[in-house]
Amino acid sequence: MDDDAEIIAEFLVESHENLDQLDRDLVELEREPGSRERLSSIFRTIHTIKGTSGFLAFNRLEQLTHVGETLLSRLRDGEVVMTPPIAEGLLAMVDTVRALLDGIERTGRDTDPAVAVDPVVAVIDGLLAPASEPASEPAPEPVPEPAPEPAPEEPGERRTVVESSVRVDVDLLDDLVDLVGELVLTRNQLLQRSLGSADAELVRASQRLDLVASELQESIMKTRMQPIGQVWSKLPRVVRDLSHQLGREVELVMEGHETELDRSLLEAVKDPLTHLVRNSLDHGIEPPDVRRAAGKAAKGTLTLRAYHESGQVVVEIADDGKGIDPATIGAVAVERGVVTRDQLARMDGRDVLGLIFRPGFSTAAAVSNISGRGVGMDVVRTNIERIGGSVDVASEPGLGTTTRVRIPLTLAIIPALVVGEGGERYAIAQANLVELVRIEGDDLRRQVEDLAGARVLRLRGTLLPLVSLAETLGGTPPGDEALTVVVLQSDDVRFGLCVSEVHDTQEIVVKPIGRQLKAVSAYAGATIMGDGRVALILDVAGIAGTAGVGAVQQEVADPRALGADDRTALLVLEVADGRRAALPLTAVARLEEFGRDRVERSGTSEVVQYRDGILPLVRLASAIGLPDTSDQGDRISVVVHETGDAAGAVGIVIDRVLDVVEVAVTASEVGRRAGVTGSAVVQERVTDLVDLEAVVLRSGVPA
Amino acid sequence: MRPVSHAGTTTATRTAEQYCTFWVAGLFFGVAVDEVQEVLRRQPMTPVPRADRAVTGLINLRGQIVTAVDLRVRLGLPDRSGAELPMNVIVRSRGEVVSLLVDDIGDVIDAAGVDLQPAPTTVPRGVQDVVRGVRPLPDSILLVLDADRAADVAPTPDNPGGTP
């Protein structure tokens, strides 16, 4: 259904309702001809239809309602007195309007020749002409029969627009959502009870209930869904006006405007989306001459794309403009004090782009009235995160910028992680969840450190501040033999929340909590668990604030970030007693450990028997010109690399595996030598990039 | 569960005189019946760390989450001994539903004909703050509780005198 058809459908539904009201009003009016209230109501109805039909270019309808409106306004103002002929004329007009609307519904046009408009117009004109003595002239002709019964084409088959949709009060829908939330909770309780039950009938019935409740929930949620096109509909105008104002030529492409999301969210994303579109025009797409000079088409393209992905709605705003130069962003960020030069030096390109979302950042060199009024991208991000969404930006200098906004489908029911502390359960919205880490034994001493009372975790080369949930809740943290860390992210803040237990993830219904608890920043709300008990929902931002975790501590590349095309997954290894080397993860088939006694010799090579074959071994340290220390334990660590051809596999012997990381590698020639293509900074440490081909060659197996 | 029923014949003027009564630390309190939703026995409760001490926890009342406020703590009276199980007087207050934890439930009484008087100034401040006044009945003195103020855990400044 295109936009016009949608507008027409809405117009039809509205008009049919209005006409029903109109019929009642007209009949009433005959009984009490003086009622100004009735006349005003009729006048308004006809006026509305006239206005919309003019807008939609239904000229005959407009002409008809125009004369009707004139007559009605005179009646309303008391210039004309209601008489039976006038009532006849008005009723005839209403019937004809109805016939025209039926025609529009069938054909999309008001040109149905079967509906005679002119005679009715003539009658009403006649009624209007002798305004002084309206009753003197009787209706000149019998009122024409409007719209002979429509030809009996496909009778009763097609539901008309009016029949296939119902207008429902939004409050009623909200009530339904509440009730279905309740039902889901009750179902959860019942399911939990019936699980241990020996009553097969009960188990079956509760499973049925489970199914039906889920479907019901889905359907109810759908009633609140509206297409994102509703928000987008204003954008063509915004783009047109702005491109004129800025002297840009822009083609707006919109894809997936039927993608639906909850109406409350729709409202919330309107402003951020408009802002992003304005940004693309102002900072992204260049003026035509600049574009031509850069070898691009003079007309820029702004693409809006919406789609569903893993329970979320993704909205992309992509332009083919000049892109964002990380160097410029970095310089501006340092100049405005958003980051220090030091911090900037340690960021990769992606993190630098992320700086535009920091408060106090605005790239517009001069403050224009389109964007860069201080309400910058940080506001966009805050607004989107408030509804549980996220926003990130990817850019190719010279080629364009893509901003991706991810929004949850609905707010009322959210997926959450349930954790335990002090015998109680607490829910954490999964939108805030980054990962779960468990640290025990030696790792605990090595990775968790105490910095003047503040505990931090070394997590893949960055320091993550730790907050104890028990302490946040006013208790004492449990013993120190193991640590379960829930890594959380809110706004710019990332921290680890130490919890006693991790239960499971489940869908929870968010319920408000009373005014007595508003002052406690640790809670965002409450929910009811499957056993009927209440559990509090933790407010991640509130906890971060209370614990004093600041935004500056977050410099980690977001592992969930999109557009990871320029990133490579690397296996980071330790060789030669503390030196770091990295292999592309794609080259790794398996990681194995062998007892040292299993290493045998074949000629000059070391081999192990492996999977009914012989696996030649290469000591990586020796292969890249470092002293070999891989033999220090009873066992050796081996990376199995499968070579492309039938020759099979090679085992690369290393000291140990450190990590798997996904980074944008900026390789440097530094350290280039036999077996090493160069080096790169991975997790802030200089790391040798292994020349796999050269290393494999040493084993005698063709790479 | 003992829902408070409103007799169909009761006129509006009469309900205003009717009180749902209860005891807290030996004091005899009453809340106007039309402010009371129901009275419940002890309910499973989820504690709320870091909340005001008067907030005992959260109750699941047929899917609605209700904050339970212990009147003994709220009124600054001595704590209940561990063995005594409190009762829930569920009241509607400022658009929310709140449970007031009390020691024991009394009858619904009709105080028609007995005028509301200011609470004696010797009554502890914490009690005066949430009481609209007293109605001296023949065999006891009824403290008329202002449910809204009782459910506000922090004292509200809007009526510092504590008397109507």
Short mmCIF file of C-alpha atoms in Angstrom, two decimals, chain A residues 592-601 606-613 615 617 619 634-636:
data_model
loop_
_atom_site.label_atom_id
_atom_site.label_comp_id
_atom_site.label_asym_id
_atom_site.label_seq_id
_atom_site.Cartn_x
_atom_site.Cartn_y
_atom_site.Cartn_z
CA GLU A 592 45.40 -28.67 21.35
CA GLU A 593 47.64 -29.65 24.21
CA PHE A 594 49.97 -32.61 24.04
CA GLY A 595 52.11 -34.22 26.72
CA ARG A 596 55.78 -33.49 26.05
CA ASP A 597 56.45 -37.22 25.96
CA ARG A 598 54.24 -37.54 22.91
CA VAL A 599 56.59 -35.48 20.76
CA GLU A 600 58.53 -37.80 18.45
CA ARG A 601 61.10 -37.08 15.81
CA GLU A 606 59.29 -32.87 15.49
CA VAL A 607 55.91 -34.59 15.10
CA VAL A 608 53.05 -35.92 17.18
CA GLN A 609 50.54 -38.61 16.36
CA TYR A 610 47.28 -36.86 15.96
CA ARG A 611 43.89 -38.05 14.75
CA ASP A 612 45.22 -41.21 13.09
CA GLY A 613 47.93 -39.26 11.34
CA LEU A 615 51.15 -33.78 12.71
CA LEU A 617 55.29 -29.39 14.64
CA ARG A 619 58.22 -24.10 17.29
CA ASP A 634 54.86 -31.10 31.02
CA ARG A 635 52.58 -30.24 28.18
CA ILE A 636 52.94 -28.15 25.06
#
